[in-house]
Amino acid sequence: MRVRLVEGASLPSYADGIRQVYADVFSEPPWNEDPSAGDRYVERLAADAARPGFTAALALGEGTVGGFATRGTVGGFATAWTTPDVFPSGRSYGHVAEALGPGRVQGWLCGALEVDELAVSPDARGAGLGAALLSAVTEAAPDGRCWLLTSVHAEATLRFYRRAGWHQVPVSVPGRAGLVVLLGPGHPTARP
């Protein structure tokens, strides 16, 4: 598999693979989403691709379908965009703002690159694809500022990000999902 950046307009041609990887990954614990969540994600992805600073990376390889070789098999994906200067209030943003307060939200998150999703198919794990995908979508982070949300219950995910140099903000995000904010290794607050 190889990792490459893909423009938002090209993502629909990979929709089936992205949908399958999303369903495979996020139906596992601790997420436990219904496999149909992959359909909703692909629908949301079309709108996300229009966000300022949107970037996407795909892990692509060859596979077989019905005994025939295929090119462009999606083994994983990552998406990110620039967090607006006016911090959003939808999805989990309101909870993040409540946990961090306006000063940290404005200084740490607004204008930073926000990693929205990163997923590697269970069959493709262990080959460094997660790290390559993360690197691909974050390499252009403004001033090294990047962040993401994940669940405190996603222990393997947290270990992955820690190995990649990400730092957990020691403030819990309210809500039943048990979300935590992680700052990338180049984020100014993570520097000594």
Coordinates of N, CA and C in Angstrom, one line a residue:
M1 N 0.8 -1.2 0.0 CA 0.0 0.0 0.0 C 0.9 1.2 0.0
R2 N 0.4 2.3 -0.6 CA 1.1 3.5 -0.6 C 0.1 4.6 -0.2
V3 N 0.6 5.6 0.5 CA -0.2 6.7 1.0 C 0.0 7.9 0.1
R4 N -1.1 8.5 -0.3 CA -1.0 9.7 -1.1 C -2.1 10.7 -0.8
L5 N -1.8 12.0 -1.0 CA -2.8 13.0 -0.8 C -3.8 13.0 -1.9
V6 N -5.1 13.2 -1.6 CA -6.1 13.2 -2.6 C -6.9 14.5 -2.5
E7 N -7.2 15.1 -3.6 CA -8.1 16.3 -3.6 C -9.5 15.9 -3.3
G8 N -10.2 16.8 -2.6 CA -11.6 16.5 -2.2 C -12.5 16.1 -3.4
A9 N -12.3 16.7 -4.5 CA -13.1 16.4 -5.7 C -12.9 15.0 -6.2
S10 N -11.7 14.4 -5.8 CA -11.4 13.0 -6.3 C -12.0 11.9 -5.3
L11 N -12.4 12.4 -4.1 CA -12.8 11.4 -3.1 C -14.0 10.5 -3.5
P12 N -15.0 11.1 -4.2 CA -16.1 10.2 -4.6 C -15.7 8.9 -5.3
S13 N -14.7 9.0 -6.1 CA -14.3 7.8 -6.8 C -13.7 6.7 -5.8
Y14 N -13.4 7.0 -4.6 CA -13.0 6.1 -3.6 C -14.0 5.8 -2.5
A15 N -15.2 6.3 -2.7 CA -16.3 6.3 -1.7 C -16.6 4.9 -1.2
D16 N -16.6 3.9 -2.0 CA -16.9 2.5 -1.6 C -15.9 2.0 -0.6
G17 N -14.6 2.2 -1.0 CA -13.5 1.8 -0.1 C -13.5 2.6 1.2
I18 N -13.7 3.9 1.2 CA -13.7 4.7 2.4 C -14.9 4.2 3.3
R19 N -16.0 4.0 2.7 CA -17.2 3.6 3.4 C -16.9 2.3 4.2
Q20 N -16.3 1.3 3.5 CA -16.0 0.0 4.0 C -15.0 0.1 5.2
V21 N -13.9 0.9 5.0 CA -12.9 1.0 6.0 C -13.6 1.7 7.2
Y22 N -14.3 2.8 7.0 CA -15.0 3.4 8.1 C -15.9 2.4 8.9
A23 N -16.7 1.7 8.2 CA -17.6 0.7 8.8 C -16.8 -0.3 9.6
D24 N -15.8 -0.8 9.0 CA -15.0 -1.9 9.7 C -14.3 -1.4 11.0
V25 N -13.8 -0.1 10.9 CA -13.0 0.4 12.0 C -14.0 0.9 13.1
F26 N -15.0 1.7 12.8 CA -15.8 2.3 13.8 C -17.0 1.4 14.3
S27 N -17.1 0.2 13.8 CA -18.1 -0.7 14.4 C -17.4 -1.5 15.5
E28 N -16.1 -1.4 15.6 CA -15.3 -2.1 16.6 C -15.4 -1.3 17.9
P29 N -15.2 -1.9 19.1 CA -15.1 -1.2 20.3 C -13.9 -0.2 20.3
P30 N -13.9 0.9 20.9 CA -15.0 1.4 21.8 C -16.1 2.2 21.1
W31 N -16.0 2.3 19.7 CA -16.9 3.1 19.0 C -18.3 2.5 18.9
N32 N -18.3 1.2 18.5 CA -19.5 0.4 18.4 C -20.6 1.1 17.6
E33 N -20.2 1.7 16.5 CA -21.2 2.3 15.6 C -21.8 1.3 14.7
D34 N -23.0 1.5 14.3 CA -23.7 0.6 13.3 C -22.9 0.7 12.0
P35 N -22.7 -0.4 11.3 CA -22.0 -0.4 10.1 C -22.5 0.6 9.1
S36 N -23.8 0.9 9.2 CA -24.4 1.9 8.2 C -23.8 3.3 8.5
A37 N -23.1 3.5 9.6 CA -22.4 4.8 9.8 C -21.5 5.2 8.7
G38 N -20.9 4.2 8.0 CA -20.0 4.4 6.9 C -20.7 5.2 5.8
D39 N -22.0 4.9 5.5 CA -22.8 5.6 4.6 C -22.9 7.1 5.0
R40 N -23.2 7.3 6.2 CA -23.4 8.7 6.7 C -22.0 9.5 6.6
Y41 N -20.9 8.7 6.9 CA -19.6 9.4 6.8 C -19.3 9.8 5.4
V42 N -19.6 9.0 4.4 CA -19.3 9.3 3.0 C -20.1 10.5 2.6
E43 N -21.4 10.6 3.1 CA -22.2 11.7 2.8 C -21.7 13.0 3.4
R44 N -21.2 12.9 4.6 CA -20.6 14.0 5.3 C -19.3 14.5 4.7
L45 N -18.6 13.5 4.2 CA -17.3 13.8 3.6 C -17.4 14.8 2.4
A46 N -18.5 14.7 1.7 CA -18.6 15.6 0.5 C -18.7 17.0 1.0
A47 N -19.4 17.3 2.1 CA -19.5 18.6 2.7 C -18.2 19.0 3.4
D48 N -17.5 18.1 4.0 CA -16.2 18.4 4.7 C -15.2 18.8 3.7
A49 N -15.2 18.2 2.5 CA -14.2 18.5 1.5 C -14.2 20.0 1.0
A50 N -15.3 20.7 1.3 CA -15.5 22.1 1.0 C -14.9 23.0 2.1
R51 N -14.5 22.4 3.2 CA -14.0 23.3 4.3 C -12.7 23.9 4.0
P52 N -12.4 25.1 4.5 CA -11.1 25.7 4.2 C -10.0 24.8 4.8
G53 N -8.9 24.6 4.0 CA -7.7 23.9 4.4 C -7.9 22.4 4.4
F54 N -9.0 21.9 3.8 CA -9.3 20.5 3.7 C -8.2 19.7 3.1
T55 N -7.8 18.6 3.7 CA -6.8 17.7 3.1 C -7.2 16.3 3.4
A56 N -6.9 15.4 2.5 CA -7.3 14.0 2.7 C -6.1 13.1 2.2
A57 N -5.9 12.0 2.8 CA -4.9 11.1 2.4 C -5.5 9.7 2.4
L58 N -5.1 8.9 1.4 CA -5.6 7.5 1.3 C -4.4 6.6 1.2
A59 N -4.6 5.4 1.9 CA -3.7 4.3 1.7 C -4.3 3.4 0.6
L60 N -3.6 3.3 -0.5 CA -4.1 2.6 -1.6 C -3.2 1.5 -2.0
G61 N -3.8 0.4 -2.4 CA -3.1 -0.8 -2.8 C -3.8 -1.6 -3.8
E62 N -3.3 -2.7 -4.1 CA -4.0 -3.6 -5.0 C -4.7 -4.7 -4.2
G63 N -5.8 -5.2 -4.7 CA -6.6 -6.2 -4.0 C -7.2 -7.1 -5.0
T64 N -8.1 -7.9 -4.5 CA -8.9 -8.8 -5.4 C -10.3 -8.7 -5.1
V65 N -11.1 -8.7 -6.1 CA -12.6 -8.7 -5.9 C -13.1 -9.8 -6.9
G66 N -13.7 -10.8 -6.3 CA -14.2 -11.9 -7.2 C -13.1 -12.6 -8.0
G67 N -11.9 -12.6 -7.4 CA -10.8 -13.3 -8.1 C -10.1 -12.4 -9.1
F68 N -10.5 -11.1 -9.3 CA -9.9 -10.2 -10.2 C -9.1 -9.2 -9.5
A69 N -7.9 -8.9 -10.0 CA -7.1 -7.8 -9.4 C -7.7 -6.5 -9.6
T70 N -7.6 -5.7 -8.5 CA -8.1 -4.3 -8.6 C -7.0 -3.3 -8.1
R71 N -7.0 -2.1 -8.7 CA -6.1 -1.1 -8.2 C -6.9 -0.1 -7.4
G72 N -6.2 0.6 -6.5 CA -6.8 1.6 -5.8 C -7.7 1.1 -4.6
T73 N -7.4 -0.1 -4.1 CA -8.1 -0.6 -3.0 C -7.7 0.3 -1.8
V74 N -8.8 0.8 -1.1 CA -8.5 1.7 0.1 C -8.3 0.8 1.3
G75 N -7.1 1.0 1.9 CA -6.7 0.3 3.1 C -6.8 1.2 4.3
G76 N -7.0 2.5 4.1 CA -7.1 3.5 5.2 C -7.2 4.9 4.6
F77 N -7.6 5.8 5.5 CA -7.8 7.2 5.1 C -7.6 8.1 6.3
A78 N -7.3 9.4 6.0 CA -7.3 10.4 7.0 C -7.8 11.7 6.4
T79 N -8.5 12.5 7.2 CA -9.0 13.8 6.7 C -8.7 14.8 7.8
A80 N -8.5 16.1 7.3 CA -8.2 17.2 8.2 C -8.6 18.5 7.5
W81 N -8.8 19.5 8.3 CA -9.1 20.8 7.8 C -8.7 21.9 8.8
T82 N -8.7 23.1 8.4 CA -8.4 24.2 9.3 C -9.6 24.6 10.2
T83 N -9.4 24.6 11.5 CA -10.4 25.0 12.4 C -10.7 26.5 12.2
P84 N -12.0 26.9 12.0 CA -12.3 28.3 11.8 C -11.9 29.2 12.9
D85 N -11.6 30.5 12.7 CA -11.3 31.5 13.7 C -12.5 31.7 14.7
V86 N -13.7 31.5 14.1 CA -14.9 31.5 15.0 C -15.2 30.0 15.3
F87 N -14.8 29.6 16.5 CA -14.9 28.2 16.8 C -16.4 27.7 16.7
P88 N -16.5 26.6 16.0 CA -17.9 26.0 15.7 C -18.6 25.6 17.0
S89 N -19.9 25.4 17.0 CA -20.6 25.0 18.2 C -21.3 23.6 18.0
G90 N -21.4 23.2 16.7 CA -22.0 21.9 16.4 C -21.1 20.7 16.8
R91 N -21.6 19.5 16.6 CA -20.9 18.2 16.9 C -20.4 18.3 18.3
S92 N -19.1 18.0 18.5 CA -18.5 18.0 19.9 C -17.8 19.4 20.2
Y93 N -17.9 20.3 19.3 CA -17.2 21.6 19.5 C -17.6 22.3 20.8
G94 N -18.9 22.3 21.0 CA -19.4 23.0 22.2 C -18.8 22.5 23.5
H95 N -18.7 21.2 23.5 CA -18.1 20.5 24.7 C -16.6 20.8 24.8
V96 N -15.9 20.9 23.7 CA -14.5 21.2 23.7 C -14.3 22.6 24.2
A97 N -15.1 23.5 23.7 CA -15.1 24.9 24.2 C -15.3 25.1 25.7
E98 N -16.3 24.3 26.2 CA -16.6 24.3 27.6 C -15.5 23.8 28.4
A99 N -14.8 22.8 27.9 CA -13.7 22.1 28.7 C -12.5 23.0 28.7
L100 N -12.1 23.6 27.6 CA -10.9 24.3 27.4 C -11.0 25.8 27.8
G101 N -12.2 26.4 27.6 CA -12.3 27.8 27.8 C -12.0 28.6 26.6
P102 N -12.5 29.8 26.5 CA -12.3 30.6 25.2 C -10.8 30.9 24.9
G103 N -10.0 31.2 25.9 CA -8.6 31.6 25.7 C -7.8 30.4 25.0
R104 N -7.9 29.2 25.6 CA -7.2 28.1 25.0 C -7.8 27.7 23.7
V105 N -9.1 27.8 23.5 CA -9.7 27.4 22.2 C -9.2 28.4 21.1
Q106 N -9.2 29.6 21.4 CA -8.7 30.6 20.4 C -7.2 30.4 20.2
G107 N -6.4 30.3 21.2 CA -5.0 30.2 21.1 C -4.5 28.9 20.6
W108 N -5.1 27.8 21.0 CA -4.6 26.5 20.6 C -5.3 25.9 19.4
L109 N -6.6 26.1 19.2 CA -7.3 25.3 18.2 C -7.7 26.2 17.0
C110 N -8.2 27.4 17.1 CA -8.6 28.2 16.0 C -7.4 28.5 15.1
G111 N -7.6 28.2 13.8 CA -6.6 28.4 12.8 C -5.6 27.2 12.7
A112 N -5.8 26.3 13.6 CA -4.9 25.0 13.6 C -5.5 24.0 12.7
L113 N -4.7 23.0 12.3 CA -5.2 21.9 11.5 C -5.9 20.9 12.4
E114 N -7.1 20.6 12.1 CA -7.9 19.6 12.9 C -8.0 18.3 12.2
V115 N -7.4 17.3 12.8 CA -7.5 15.9 12.2 C -8.9 15.4 12.6
D116 N -9.7 15.2 11.5 CA -11.1 14.8 11.8 C -11.2 13.2 11.9
E117 N -10.7 12.5 11.0 CA -10.8 11.1 11.0 C -9.5 10.5 10.5
L118 N -9.2 9.3 11.1 CA -8.0 8.5 10.7 C -8.5 7.1 10.9
A119 N -8.4 6.3 9.9 CA -8.9 4.9 10.0 C -8.0 4.0 9.1
V120 N -7.6 2.9 9.6 CA -6.9 1.9 8.9 C -7.6 0.6 9.0
S121 N -7.9 -0.1 7.9 CA -8.6 -1.3 7.8 C -7.9 -2.3 8.7
P122 N -8.7 -3.1 9.5 CA -8.1 -4.1 10.4 C -7.1 -5.0 9.6
D123 N -7.4 -5.3 8.3 CA -6.5 -6.2 7.5 C -5.2 -5.5 7.1
A124 N -5.1 -4.2 7.2 CA -3.9 -3.5 6.8 C -3.1 -2.9 7.9
R125 N -3.5 -3.2 9.2 CA -2.8 -2.7 10.3 C -1.4 -3.4 10.5
G126 N -0.5 -2.6 11.2 CA 0.8 -3.1 11.5 C 1.8 -2.8 10.4
A127 N 1.5 -2.1 9.4 CA 2.4 -1.8 8.3 C 2.9 -0.3 8.3
G128 N 2.5 0.4 9.4 CA 2.8 1.8 9.4 C 1.9 2.8 8.7
L129 N 0.8 2.3 8.2 CA -0.1 3.1 7.4 C -0.7 4.2 8.2
G130 N -1.1 3.9 9.5 CA -1.7 5.0 10.3 C -0.7 6.2 10.5
A131 N 0.5 5.9 10.8 CA 1.5 6.9 10.9 C 1.7 7.7 9.6
A132 N 1.8 7.0 8.5 CA 2.0 7.6 7.2 C 0.8 8.5 6.9
L133 N -0.4 8.0 7.1 CA -1.6 8.8 6.9 C -1.6 10.1 7.7
L134 N -1.3 9.9 9.0 CA -1.3 11.1 9.9 C -0.3 12.1 9.5
S135 N 0.9 11.6 9.1 CA 2.0 12.5 8.7 C 1.5 13.3 7.4
A136 N 0.9 12.5 6.5 CA 0.5 13.1 5.2 C -0.5 14.3 5.4
V137 N -1.5 14.1 6.3 CA -2.5 15.2 6.5 C -2.0 16.3 7.4
T138 N -1.0 16.1 8.2 CA -0.5 17.1 9.1 C 0.7 17.8 8.7
E139 N 1.4 17.4 7.7 CA 2.7 18.0 7.4 C 2.6 19.5 7.0
A140 N 1.5 19.9 6.6 CA 1.3 21.4 6.3 C 0.6 22.1 7.4
A141 N 0.5 21.6 8.6 CA -0.2 22.3 9.7 C 0.5 23.6 9.9
P142 N -0.3 24.7 10.0 CA 0.2 26.0 10.2 C 1.0 26.1 11.5
D143 N 2.3 26.5 11.4 CA 3.2 26.6 12.5 C 3.2 25.4 13.4
G144 N 3.0 24.2 12.7 CA 3.0 22.9 13.5 C 1.8 22.7 14.3
R145 N 0.8 23.6 14.3 CA -0.4 23.5 15.1 C -1.4 22.5 14.5
C146 N -1.6 21.4 15.2 CA -2.7 20.5 14.8 C -3.2 19.8 16.1
W147 N -4.5 19.4 16.0 CA -5.2 18.8 17.1 C -6.2 17.9 16.6
L148 N -6.7 17.1 17.6 CA -7.8 16.1 17.3 C -8.5 15.8 18.6
L149 N -9.7 15.1 18.4 CA -10.4 14.6 19.5 C -10.5 13.0 19.3
T150 N -10.4 12.3 20.4 CA -10.6 10.9 20.4 C -11.2 10.5 21.8
S151 N -11.6 9.3 21.9 CA -12.2 8.8 23.1 C -11.1 8.3 24.1
V152 N -11.3 8.6 25.3 CA -10.4 8.1 26.4 C -10.5 6.6 26.5
H153 N -11.6 6.0 26.0 CA -11.8 4.6 26.0 C -11.1 3.9 24.8
A154 N -10.6 4.6 23.9 CA -9.9 4.1 22.7 C -8.4 3.9 23.1
E155 N -8.1 3.0 23.9 CA -6.7 2.8 24.5 C -5.7 2.6 23.4
A156 N -6.0 1.8 22.4 CA -5.0 1.5 21.3 C -4.8 2.8 20.5
T157 N -5.8 3.5 20.3 CA -5.7 4.8 19.5 C -4.9 5.8 20.3
L158 N -5.1 5.9 21.6 CA -4.3 6.8 22.4 C -2.8 6.4 22.4
R159 N -2.6 5.1 22.5 CA -1.2 4.7 22.4 C -0.5 5.0 21.1
F160 N -1.3 4.9 20.0 CA -0.8 5.2 18.7 C -0.4 6.7 18.6
Y161 N -1.3 7.6 19.1 CA -1.0 9.0 19.0 C 0.2 9.4 20.0
R162 N 0.3 8.8 21.1 CA 1.4 9.1 22.0 C 2.7 8.6 21.4
R163 N 2.7 7.5 20.7 CA 3.9 7.0 20.0 C 4.3 8.0 18.9
A164 N 3.3 8.7 18.3 CA 3.5 9.6 17.2 C 3.9 11.0 17.8
G165 N 4.0 11.1 19.1 CA 4.4 12.4 19.7 C 3.3 13.4 20.1
W166 N 2.1 12.9 20.0 CA 0.9 13.8 20.3 C 0.8 13.8 21.9
H167 N 0.2 14.9 22.4 CA 0.1 15.1 23.8 C -1.4 15.3 24.2
Q168 N -1.8 14.6 25.2 CA -3.2 14.8 25.6 C -3.3 16.0 26.5
V169 N -4.3 16.8 26.3 CA -4.6 18.0 27.1 C -5.2 17.4 28.4
P170 N -4.7 17.7 29.6 CA -5.2 17.1 30.8 C -6.5 17.7 31.3
V171 N -7.4 17.9 30.4 CA -8.8 18.4 30.7 C -9.8 17.4 30.0
S172 N -10.7 16.9 30.8 CA -11.7 16.0 30.2 C -12.8 16.9 29.5
V173 N -13.2 16.4 28.3 CA -14.3 17.0 27.6 C -15.6 16.5 28.1
P174 N -16.6 17.3 28.5 CA -17.8 16.8 29.1 C -18.6 16.0 28.1
G175 N -19.5 15.2 28.5 CA -20.3 14.4 27.7 C -20.1 12.9 27.9
R176 N -20.9 12.1 27.4 CA -20.8 10.7 27.7 C -19.8 9.9 26.8
A177 N -19.3 10.6 25.8 CA -18.4 9.9 24.9 C -17.0 9.8 25.5
G178 N -16.7 10.5 26.5 CA -15.3 10.4 27.1 C -14.2 10.9 26.2
L179 N -14.5 12.1 25.6 CA -13.6 12.6 24.6 C -12.4 13.4 25.3
V180 N -11.3 13.3 24.6 CA -10.1 14.0 25.0 C -9.5 14.8 23.8
V181 N -8.8 15.9 24.1 CA -8.2 16.7 23.1 C -6.7 16.3 23.1
L182 N -6.2 16.0 21.9 CA -4.7 15.8 21.7 C -4.1 16.9 20.8
L183 N -2.9 17.3 21.2 CA -2.2 18.3 20.4 C -1.0 17.6 19.7
G184 N -0.8 18.0 18.5 CA 0.3 17.4 17.7 C 1.7 17.7 18.2
P185 N 2.7 17.0 17.9 CA 4.0 17.1 18.4 C 4.6 18.5 18.1
G186 N 4.2 19.1 17.0 CA 4.7 20.4 16.6 C 4.0 21.6 17.1
H187 N 2.9 21.3 17.9 CA 2.0 22.4 18.4 C 2.9 23.2 19.4
P188 N 2.8 24.5 19.4 CA 3.6 25.3 20.3 C 3.4 25.0 21.8
T189 N 2.2 24.5 22.2 CA 2.0 24.2 23.6 C 2.7 22.9 24.0
A190 N 3.1 22.1 23.0 CA 3.7 20.8 23.2 C 5.3 20.9 23.2
R191 N 5.8 22.1 22.9 CA 7.2 22.3 22.8 C 7.7 22.7 24.2
P192 N 8.9 22.3 24.6 CA 9.5 22.7 25.9 C 9.8 24.2 26.0

